[in-house]
Coordinates of C-alpha atoms in Angstrom, one line a residue:
M147 CA -77.8 49.2 180.7
L148 CA -74.6 47.7 179.3
L149 CA -73.1 47.1 182.7
R150 CA -76.2 45.2 183.8
A151 CA -76.1 43.2 180.6
V152 CA -72.4 42.3 181.2
A153 CA -73.1 41.3 184.8
A154 CA -76.0 39.1 183.7
R155 CA -73.8 37.4 181.1
E156 CA -71.0 36.8 183.5
T157 CA -73.3 35.4 186.2
D158 CA -75.7 33.6 183.9
A159 CA -78.4 35.8 185.4
S160 CA -81.2 37.6 183.6
D161 CA -81.3 41.4 183.8
A162 CA -84.3 41.1 186.1
E163 CA -82.4 38.9 188.5
I164 CA -79.6 41.4 189.1
K165 CA -80.2 43.2 192.4
P166 CA -79.5 46.9 192.6
R167 CA -76.4 47.8 194.6
R168 CA -77.2 49.3 198.0
Q169 CA -76.2 52.8 199.0
V170 CA -77.0 55.1 201.9
A171 CA -77.8 58.8 201.9
A172 CA -78.0 61.5 204.5
L173 CA -80.9 64.0 204.5
P174 CA -79.2 66.9 206.3
Y175 CA -81.7 69.4 207.7
V176 CA -82.0 72.4 210.1
R177 CA -85.0 73.9 211.8
Q178 CA -85.3 77.6 211.4
K179 CA -87.8 80.2 212.4
D180 CA -89.2 80.4 208.9
G181 CA -89.4 76.6 208.6
L182 CA -87.4 73.5 207.8
Q183 CA -84.4 73.7 205.5
V184 CA -82.7 70.7 203.8
L185 CA -79.3 70.5 202.2
L186 CA -78.6 69.2 198.7
V187 CA -75.2 69.0 197.1
T188 CA -74.1 69.0 193.4
S189 CA -73.0 65.8 191.9
R190 CA -69.4 65.7 190.7
E191 CA -70.0 64.5 187.2
T192 CA -73.2 66.3 186.1
G193 CA -73.8 69.1 188.7
R194 CA -77.3 67.9 189.4
L195 CA -78.7 68.2 192.9
V196 CA -78.5 65.1 195.1
L197 CA -78.3 64.0 198.7
P198 CA -74.9 63.2 200.1
K199 CA -74.7 59.4 199.5
G200 CA -72.4 56.5 199.0
W201 CA -71.8 52.8 199.4
T202 CA -72.5 50.9 202.6
E203 CA -69.4 50.2 204.7
K204 CA -68.5 46.8 206.0
G205 CA -68.4 46.9 209.8
M206 CA -70.2 50.2 210.0
K207 CA -73.9 50.9 210.7
D208 CA -75.7 52.2 207.6
S209 CA -76.7 55.3 209.5
A210 CA -73.1 56.0 210.4
A211 CA -72.1 55.5 206.8
A212 CA -74.7 58.1 205.7
A213 CA -73.4 60.5 208.3
L214 CA -69.9 60.0 207.0
E215 CA -71.1 60.8 203.5
A216 CA -72.7 64.0 204.8
F217 CA -69.3 65.0 206.3
E218 CA -67.3 64.1 203.2
E219 CA -69.6 65.5 200.5
A220 CA -71.4 68.4 202.3
G221 CA -69.2 69.4 205.3
V222 CA -71.9 68.9 207.9
K223 CA -72.1 67.0 211.1
G224 CA -74.9 66.2 213.4
N225 CA -77.4 63.7 214.9
V226 CA -78.3 61.0 212.4
S227 CA -81.4 58.8 212.8
S228 CA -80.8 55.1 213.2
K229 CA -83.7 54.3 210.9
P230 CA -84.2 55.2 207.3
I231 CA -87.3 57.3 206.4
G232 CA -87.5 55.8 202.9
S233 CA -85.6 54.6 199.9
Y234 CA -85.4 55.3 196.2
N235 CA -83.8 53.8 193.1
Y236 CA -81.6 55.5 190.6
T237 CA -79.1 54.6 187.9
K238 CA -75.5 55.5 188.6
I239 CA -73.6 56.4 185.4
I240 CA -70.2 54.8 185.7
G241 CA -68.8 55.9 182.3
P242 CA -69.8 56.0 178.7
G243 CA -72.1 53.1 178.1
F244 CA -71.9 51.8 181.7
A245 CA -74.6 52.2 184.3
L246 CA -75.4 50.5 187.6
A247 CA -78.8 50.2 189.3
C248 CA -78.7 51.5 192.9
A249 CA -81.2 51.4 195.8
V250 CA -80.6 54.1 198.4
D251 CA -81.8 54.2 202.0
V252 CA -82.3 57.7 203.3
Y253 CA -81.3 58.7 206.9
P254 CA -82.3 62.1 208.3
L255 CA -79.4 64.0 209.9
E256 CA -80.1 67.1 212.1
V257 CA -77.2 69.4 211.3
K258 CA -75.3 70.7 214.4
K259 CA -72.1 71.9 212.8
H260 CA -71.2 73.4 209.4
L261 CA -67.6 73.0 208.5
K262 CA -65.6 75.6 206.5
D263 CA -63.5 72.9 205.0
W264 CA -64.3 69.3 204.1
P265 CA -62.9 66.5 201.9
E266 CA -65.0 67.3 198.7
K267 CA -65.4 71.1 199.1
S268 CA -63.6 71.8 195.8
Q269 CA -65.8 69.2 194.0
R270 CA -69.3 70.1 195.1
E271 CA -71.6 73.0 196.0
R272 CA -74.0 72.8 198.9
L273 CA -77.4 74.4 198.7
W274 CA -79.9 74.9 201.5
M275 CA -83.6 75.2 200.6
S276 CA -87.1 74.2 201.7
S277 CA -87.9 70.5 201.4
G278 CA -90.6 71.4 198.9
E279 CA -88.1 73.3 196.7
A280 CA -85.7 70.4 197.1
A281 CA -88.4 68.0 195.9
N282 CA -88.9 70.0 192.8
R283 CA -85.1 70.1 192.0
V284 CA -84.1 66.4 192.4
A285 CA -84.4 64.0 189.4
E286 CA -85.7 60.9 191.2
P287 CA -89.5 60.9 191.7
A288 CA -89.3 58.6 194.8
L289 CA -86.7 60.9 196.4
A290 CA -88.9 63.9 195.6
D291 CA -91.7 62.1 197.5
I292 CA -89.5 61.5 200.5
L293 CA -88.6 65.2 200.5
R294 CA -92.2 66.3 200.3
R295 CA -93.3 64.0 203.1
F296 CA -90.3 64.7 205.4
R297 CA -91.3 65.9 208.9
P298 CA -88.5 65.4 211.5
D299 CA -89.5 64.3 214.9
K300 CA -89.7 67.0 217.5

């Protein structure tokens, strides 16, 4: 991880001492007669399936920041939990040869509204599926575990 190595050199810290950058993610879901459905979106760079996620926002609760990401990236609004249901780590590719370790807290969001237009509509696709299928289609094993275990409160 070149970026991590550069950060370590600039701060006189070893690679192990560099903490991952924090992000927040929404886990949008709906209850249907045939079961629970969750929403994944495609990433802009690679097209892989991910949760809507982004950086924490100063002066904003993490759950609210996760809900904002769900709106911007997936065009959904609803009731977001104030507590995360888990977290996972991944490596964000910044550019050729640059990567950043990230730790993501996941906040469930019960979808109440699907928008026809949203800020990143032209950059992403949204796909609804069962939480089991979603677990099989994401790249991060810890996120897959979160999806497999997900059971929203009644």
